[in-house]
């Protein structure tokens, strides 16, 4: 069987045909339905970099990891899935044997592969994708395939809010109103936060944040971190106990340090530059806990359940839809933010 897939080859996107590999006993073949574009996809395509990983210029890598699909075929040992099941796929495959995996920190596994092995093999932006079966989670009947494609970024938000101990009545600052920031907003509200301020440099994204339930929004373009921190406190009426930094920008992280309440938590959710100069002494003497977030940990079932039970509505994030053969147009629009693009979904049928 041949598979049409989008590959990043030597820094350029291409649409190619590859043979679908034979299934191992514990794998399934998924006919892809919907795939969402992520900021990390943009970083790979336009910078050849994701987090602190820089790809060789000659590398060939599949793209796409926010997905839903339908089981087409199951390996001989797969019992919990069958052809026709609608699923969403967790893209990180850990080794399952190291100390981190065995202590239930599989998201930190040093040997983990993320939706591909770096070889000539597709990511999820394809007609078909081969996955380890236990990384596929069934979608309830009332969860659409588009919503299923947003489970992955929602799982990031769930993990971030759990790590930050977001709870009933807690004041929360969210820096960045991109998809992850907006999903953190929805998750924090669902977990009981009642005084939430969202900041961004784009007014159209702040309007979406307001529609999605932000108590306050603040346009921050051109503001210095100390002045902005004072403005945050003025608007919220208090210092936030938790800051969810979703932009990955140094100035925004700095604002988070100055704005967060003494003894509070600053979560680094967004991944930006690998090196930053920050007022660490200011954080230390005020006992601000600076914590990182890497992907998710047992969060897929929770994210699915939150959507299925109506606790979270992710549909307003989806601003643009494309067909698989329009992948370049989708990437370009998402990259430039043209026409107010927030979340672009590609249909792979």
Short mmCIF file of C-alpha atoms in Angstrom, two decimals:
data_model
loop_
_atom_site.label_atom_id
_atom_site.label_comp_id
_atom_site.label_asym_id
_atom_site.label_seq_id
_atom_site.Cartn_x
_atom_site.Cartn_y
_atom_site.Cartn_z
CA UNK A 1 0.00 0.00 0.00
CA UNK A 2 1.23 3.48 -0.86
CA UNK A 3 0.80 6.41 1.49
CA UNK A 4 0.58 10.08 0.49
CA UNK A 5 2.31 12.16 3.14
CA UNK A 6 3.85 15.56 3.78
CA UNK A 7 7.58 15.45 4.47
CA UNK A 8 10.11 18.09 5.40
CA UNK A 9 13.02 17.29 3.11
CA UNK A 10 16.17 19.42 3.37
CA UNK A 11 14.16 22.32 4.73
CA UNK A 12 11.35 22.18 2.15
CA UNK A 13 7.86 20.70 2.42
CA UNK A 14 6.95 18.10 -0.19
CA UNK A 15 4.03 15.77 -0.91
CA UNK A 16 5.33 12.27 -1.52
CA UNK A 17 4.36 8.61 -1.83
CA UNK A 18 5.83 6.09 0.60
CA UNK A 19 5.12 2.42 1.17
CA UNK A 20 3.15 1.66 4.34
CA UNK A 21 5.29 -0.63 6.52
CA UNK A 22 3.99 -3.98 7.76
CA UNK A 23 2.42 -3.85 11.21
CA UNK A 24 4.09 -5.39 14.22
CA UNK A 25 1.75 -7.31 16.58
CA UNK A 26 1.26 -4.27 18.86
CA UNK A 27 0.70 -1.66 16.16
CA UNK A 28 -2.32 -0.28 14.34
CA UNK A 29 -2.71 1.41 10.98
CA UNK A 30 -4.74 4.62 11.26
CA UNK A 31 -6.48 6.29 8.33
CA UNK A 32 -5.91 9.91 9.25
CA UNK A 33 -8.90 12.25 9.45
CA UNK A 34 -7.91 15.66 10.86
CA UNK A 35 -4.52 17.13 11.73
CA UNK A 36 -3.95 20.46 13.47
CA UNK A 37 -0.90 22.62 12.84
CA UNK A 38 1.23 23.51 15.87
CA UNK A 39 3.82 26.17 16.57
CA UNK A 40 6.46 23.45 16.83
CA UNK A 41 5.58 22.40 13.26
CA UNK A 42 6.30 25.96 12.15
CA UNK A 43 9.61 25.94 14.00
CA UNK A 44 10.61 22.71 12.27
CA UNK A 45 9.59 23.90 8.81
CA UNK A 46 10.83 27.49 8.89
CA UNK A 47 13.77 27.23 11.31
CA UNK A 48 14.76 23.56 11.20
CA UNK A 49 14.51 23.59 14.99
CA UNK A 50 12.20 22.39 17.75
CA UNK A 51 12.99 23.32 21.36
CA UNK A 52 16.73 22.64 21.74
CA UNK A 53 16.82 20.18 18.83
CA UNK A 54 18.34 21.45 15.59
CA UNK A 55 17.80 19.26 12.54
CA UNK A 56 20.57 18.55 10.02
CA UNK A 57 20.01 20.37 6.75
CA UNK A 58 19.85 17.04 4.93
CA UNK A 59 17.27 15.50 7.27
CA UNK A 60 13.95 14.07 6.12
CA UNK A 61 11.20 14.14 8.70
CA UNK A 62 7.45 13.71 8.83
CA UNK A 63 5.34 16.58 10.13
CA UNK A 64 2.08 16.79 12.04
CA UNK A 65 1.31 15.42 15.51
CA UNK A 66 -2.10 16.84 16.53
CA UNK A 67 -4.45 14.30 15.04
CA UNK A 68 -7.51 12.12 14.85
CA UNK A 69 -8.28 9.20 12.60
CA UNK A 70 -10.01 5.87 12.10
CA UNK A 71 -8.45 2.47 12.76
CA UNK A 72 -7.90 0.73 9.41
CA UNK A 73 -6.03 -2.37 10.54
CA UNK A 74 -4.82 -3.92 13.80
CA UNK A 75 -1.76 -6.00 14.63
CA UNK A 76 -2.32 -9.54 15.87
CA UNK A 77 -1.85 -8.68 19.57
CA UNK A 78 -4.16 -5.65 19.64
CA UNK A 79 -7.36 -6.40 21.58
CA UNK A 80 -8.77 -3.05 22.72
CA UNK A 81 -9.18 -1.55 19.25
CA UNK A 82 -10.85 -2.69 16.04
CA UNK A 83 -11.16 -1.37 12.48
CA UNK A 84 -13.63 1.50 12.37
CA UNK A 85 -12.83 2.88 15.82
CA UNK A 86 -12.30 6.65 15.84
CA UNK A 87 -9.18 7.60 17.77
CA UNK A 88 -6.80 10.38 18.71
CA UNK A 89 -3.11 9.53 18.89
CA UNK A 90 -0.56 10.44 21.55
CA UNK A 91 2.59 11.10 19.50
CA UNK A 92 5.36 10.53 22.05
CA UNK A 93 6.53 6.91 22.30
CA UNK A 94 8.73 6.33 25.36
CA UNK A 95 11.10 3.40 25.92
CA UNK A 96 8.93 2.03 28.78
CA UNK A 97 11.96 0.55 30.57
CA UNK A 98 14.05 3.41 32.03
CA UNK A 99 13.79 4.81 35.56
CA UNK A 100 11.67 7.74 34.35
CA UNK A 101 9.20 5.52 32.52
CA UNK A 102 8.95 3.08 35.42
CA UNK A 103 8.35 5.94 37.88
CA UNK A 104 5.47 7.31 35.78
CA UNK A 105 7.39 10.18 34.22
CA UNK A 106 7.37 8.78 30.70
CA UNK A 107 7.10 12.23 29.14
CA UNK A 108 10.68 12.88 30.31
CA UNK A 109 12.13 9.65 28.86
CA UNK A 110 15.50 10.35 27.24
CA UNK A 111 14.88 7.64 24.65
CA UNK A 112 11.42 8.81 23.64
CA UNK A 113 10.64 9.22 19.95
CA UNK A 114 8.11 11.82 18.88
CA UNK A 115 5.77 10.64 16.11
CA UNK A 116 8.64 9.53 13.87
CA UNK A 117 12.14 8.12 14.08
CA UNK A 118 13.82 10.85 12.03
CA UNK A 119 14.04 8.59 9.00
CA UNK A 120 12.10 8.63 5.74
CA UNK A 121 8.78 8.01 7.43
CA UNK A 122 5.64 10.12 7.63
CA UNK A 123 4.35 12.09 10.54
CA UNK A 124 0.60 12.31 11.01
CA UNK A 125 0.03 14.74 8.15
CA UNK A 126 -0.63 11.84 5.80
CA UNK A 127 -3.36 9.52 4.55
CA UNK A 128 -2.14 6.74 6.85
CA UNK A 129 -0.09 6.57 10.02
CA UNK A 130 1.29 3.58 11.91
CA UNK A 131 1.11 3.85 15.71
CA UNK A 132 1.72 1.73 18.77
CA UNK A 133 -1.79 0.64 19.73
CA UNK A 134 -1.73 1.79 23.36
CA UNK A 135 -1.05 5.36 22.21
CA UNK A 136 -4.44 5.45 20.46
CA UNK A 137 -7.42 6.62 22.52
CA UNK A 138 -11.01 6.09 21.41
CA UNK A 139 -13.15 9.15 20.80
CA UNK A 140 -16.65 9.14 22.33
CA UNK A 141 -19.52 9.47 19.87
CA UNK A 142 -20.15 13.08 20.88
CA UNK A 143 -16.55 14.18 20.22
CA UNK A 144 -15.89 15.13 16.60
CA UNK A 145 -12.74 14.32 14.65
CA UNK A 146 -11.85 18.03 14.61
CA UNK A 147 -12.12 18.11 18.39
CA UNK A 148 -10.08 14.91 18.45
CA UNK A 149 -7.25 16.68 16.65
CA UNK A 150 -7.15 19.22 19.49
CA UNK A 151 -6.77 16.63 22.25
CA UNK A 152 -2.96 16.80 21.94
CA UNK A 153 -2.60 20.55 22.64
CA UNK A 154 -5.38 20.35 25.23
CA UNK A 155 -3.38 17.64 27.00
CA UNK A 156 -0.46 20.11 27.20
CA UNK A 157 -2.76 22.62 28.89
CA UNK A 158 -4.13 20.01 31.28
CA UNK A 159 -0.62 18.95 32.28
CA UNK A 160 0.44 22.59 32.77
CA UNK A 161 -2.54 23.43 34.98
CA UNK A 162 -2.11 20.27 37.04
CA UNK A 163 1.60 20.97 37.54
CA UNK A 164 0.72 24.53 38.61
CA UNK A 165 -1.89 23.32 41.11
CA UNK A 166 -4.59 25.51 39.59
CA UNK A 167 -7.66 25.29 41.80
CA UNK A 168 -10.94 26.92 42.76
CA UNK A 169 -10.75 30.70 43.08
CA UNK A 170 -7.08 31.03 42.16
CA UNK A 171 -5.97 34.20 40.29
CA UNK A 172 -4.12 33.17 37.12
CA UNK A 173 -2.07 35.14 34.58
CA UNK A 174 -1.74 33.61 31.10
CA UNK A 175 0.95 35.14 28.88
CA UNK A 176 0.22 34.49 25.21
CA UNK A 177 -3.15 33.95 23.53
CA UNK A 178 -2.06 31.45 20.91
CA UNK A 179 -3.68 27.99 20.82
CA UNK A 180 -1.85 26.73 23.93
CA UNK A 181 -2.58 29.91 25.89
CA UNK A 182 -6.26 29.77 24.96
CA UNK A 183 -6.45 26.09 25.90
CA UNK A 184 -4.79 26.92 29.22
CA UNK A 185 -7.50 29.54 29.69
CA UNK A 186 -10.26 26.97 29.10
CA UNK A 187 -8.57 24.41 31.34
CA UNK A 188 -7.90 26.85 34.18
CA UNK A 189 -11.54 27.96 34.11
CA UNK A 190 -12.71 24.34 34.13
CA UNK A 191 -10.49 23.71 37.17
CA UNK A 192 -12.05 26.62 39.04
CA UNK A 193 -9.81 29.65 38.46
CA UNK A 194 -12.01 32.74 38.70
CA UNK A 195 -9.75 35.73 38.04
CA UNK A 196 -7.87 35.13 34.79
CA UNK A 197 -5.93 37.72 32.80
CA UNK A 198 -4.66 36.88 29.31
CA UNK A 199 -1.96 38.96 27.60
CA UNK A 200 -0.85 39.05 23.97
CA UNK A 201 0.64 41.34 21.34
CA UNK A 202 -2.28 40.75 18.93
CA UNK A 203 -5.64 42.33 19.61
CA UNK A 204 -7.59 39.78 17.54
CA UNK A 205 -6.35 36.95 19.77
CA UNK A 206 -7.32 38.85 22.89
CA UNK A 207 -10.83 39.23 21.48
CA UNK A 208 -11.00 35.44 21.12
CA UNK A 209 -9.70 35.07 24.70
CA UNK A 210 -12.50 37.32 25.93
CA UNK A 211 -15.09 35.30 24.02
CA UNK A 212 -13.67 32.12 25.54
CA UNK A 213 -14.09 33.40 29.07
CA UNK A 214 -11.07 35.48 30.09
CA UNK A 215 -11.98 37.85 32.92
CA UNK A 216 -9.43 40.39 31.68
CA UNK A 217 -7.23 40.89 28.63
CA UNK A 218 -4.20 43.11 28.17
CA UNK A 219 -2.43 44.19 24.98
CA UNK A 220 1.30 44.16 25.79
CA UNK A 221 3.08 45.19 22.61
CA UNK A 222 5.96 47.56 23.34
CA UNK A 223 5.68 47.34 27.14
CA UNK A 224 8.71 46.78 29.36
CA UNK A 225 8.41 43.84 31.81
CA UNK A 226 8.37 45.83 35.08
CA UNK A 227 5.76 48.30 33.85
CA UNK A 228 3.69 45.47 32.43
CA UNK A 229 3.83 43.56 35.73
CA UNK A 230 2.46 46.63 37.53
CA UNK A 231 -0.31 46.89 34.94
CA UNK A 232 -1.17 43.21 35.44
CA UNK A 233 -1.63 43.76 39.18
CA UNK A 234 -3.66 46.89 38.53
CA UNK A 235 -6.03 45.12 36.13
CA UNK A 236 -6.40 41.92 38.19
CA UNK A 237 -6.62 43.70 41.53
CA UNK A 238 -3.98 41.36 42.93
CA UNK A 239 -0.82 39.49 42.02
CA UNK A 240 -1.55 36.13 40.36
CA UNK A 241 -0.78 32.99 42.36
CA UNK A 242 0.01 31.22 39.10
CA UNK A 243 1.46 32.50 35.84
CA UNK A 244 1.22 30.24 32.80
CA UNK A 245 3.82 31.57 30.36
CA UNK A 246 2.77 30.31 26.93
CA UNK A 247 4.73 32.53 24.53
CA UNK A 248 8.30 31.37 25.14
CA UNK A 249 9.48 34.97 24.81
CA UNK A 250 12.15 36.25 27.23
CA UNK A 251 10.40 39.54 28.00
CA UNK A 252 7.19 37.68 28.80
CA UNK A 253 8.96 35.25 31.14
CA UNK A 254 10.53 38.27 32.86
CA UNK A 255 7.10 39.84 33.26
CA UNK A 256 5.91 36.61 34.82
CA UNK A 257 8.68 36.72 37.42
CA UNK A 258 7.86 40.32 38.38
CA UNK A 259 4.08 39.83 38.35
CA UNK A 260 3.68 36.50 40.17
CA UNK A 261 2.78 36.63 43.85
CA UNK A 262 5.57 35.80 46.31
CA UNK A 263 5.51 32.07 46.93
CA UNK A 264 3.63 31.55 43.67
CA UNK A 265 4.33 29.44 40.60
CA UNK A 266 5.59 30.45 37.17
CA UNK A 267 5.01 27.68 34.62
CA UNK A 268 7.13 27.71 31.46
CA UNK A 269 4.60 26.24 29.02
CA UNK A 270 5.76 27.85 25.78
CA UNK A 271 9.07 26.81 24.28
CA UNK A 272 11.09 29.65 22.78
CA UNK A 273 14.81 30.36 22.66
CA UNK A 274 17.15 27.92 24.36
CA UNK A 275 18.94 30.64 26.38
CA UNK A 276 17.41 33.55 28.31
CA UNK A 277 18.65 36.28 30.65
CA UNK A 278 16.20 36.50 33.55
CA UNK A 279 15.98 38.24 36.98
CA UNK A 280 16.55 34.99 38.86
CA UNK A 281 17.56 36.70 42.13
CA UNK A 282 14.20 38.50 42.15
CA UNK A 283 12.47 35.13 41.79
CA UNK A 284 14.66 33.50 44.45
CA UNK A 285 14.18 36.06 47.22
CA UNK A 286 10.41 35.95 46.66
CA UNK A 287 10.37 32.14 46.54
CA UNK A 288 8.72 32.00 43.14
CA UNK A 289 8.81 28.42 41.87
CA UNK A 290 9.78 28.32 38.19
CA UNK A 291 8.67 25.02 36.69
CA UNK A 292 8.88 23.54 33.22
CA UNK A 293 6.20 21.64 31.33
CA UNK A 294 7.09 19.01 28.76
CA UNK A 295 4.23 17.64 26.71
CA UNK A 296 1.82 15.69 28.96
CA UNK A 297 1.60 12.80 31.39
CA UNK A 298 -1.48 10.55 31.41
CA UNK A 299 -3.54 13.55 30.27
CA UNK A 300 -5.21 12.25 27.10
CA UNK A 301 -8.12 10.49 28.89
CA UNK A 302 -8.71 13.62 31.00
CA UNK A 303 -8.68 15.91 27.95
CA UNK A 304 -11.09 13.65 26.06
CA UNK A 305 -13.42 13.48 29.06
CA UNK A 306 -13.44 17.26 29.53
CA UNK A 307 -14.63 17.76 25.95
CA UNK A 308 -17.09 14.85 26.03
CA UNK A 309 -18.72 16.17 29.22
CA UNK A 310 -18.96 19.73 27.91
CA UNK A 311 -16.53 21.17 30.44
CA UNK A 312 -14.42 22.63 27.64
CA UNK A 313 -15.38 23.85 24.15
CA UNK A 314 -12.35 23.86 21.84
CA UNK A 315 -14.27 24.60 18.63
CA UNK A 316 -13.79 28.42 18.71
CA UNK A 317 -10.02 27.90 18.34
CA UNK A 318 -10.44 26.51 14.82
CA UNK A 319 -10.29 29.45 12.44
CA UNK A 320 -9.27 27.85 9.11
CA UNK A 321 -9.69 24.50 7.37
CA UNK A 322 -7.70 23.02 4.49
CA UNK A 323 -7.43 19.86 2.40
CA UNK A 324 -4.27 17.75 2.53
CA UNK A 325 -3.08 18.95 -0.88
CA UNK A 326 -3.34 22.54 0.41
CA UNK A 327 -0.71 21.92 3.10
CA UNK A 328 1.62 24.68 1.89
CA UNK A 329 -1.15 27.26 1.96
CA UNK A 330 -2.08 26.12 5.47
CA UNK A 331 1.49 26.40 6.75
CA UNK A 332 1.97 29.83 5.17
CA UNK A 333 -1.26 31.19 6.65
CA UNK A 334 -0.51 29.80 10.10
CA UNK A 335 3.03 31.17 9.92
CA UNK A 336 1.99 34.72 9.02
CA UNK A 337 -1.20 34.78 11.08
CA UNK A 338 -2.99 36.03 7.97
CA UNK A 339 -6.74 36.49 8.30
CA UNK A 340 -6.54 36.06 12.07
CA UNK A 341 -5.41 32.43 11.87
CA UNK A 342 -5.22 30.77 15.30
CA UNK A 343 -5.69 27.05 14.69
CA UNK A 344 -5.54 25.58 11.19
CA UNK A 345 -6.97 22.09 10.65
CA UNK A 346 -6.04 19.95 7.65
CA UNK A 347 -8.43 17.25 6.45
CA UNK A 348 -6.58 14.11 5.36
CA UNK A 349 -9.51 12.13 3.95
#
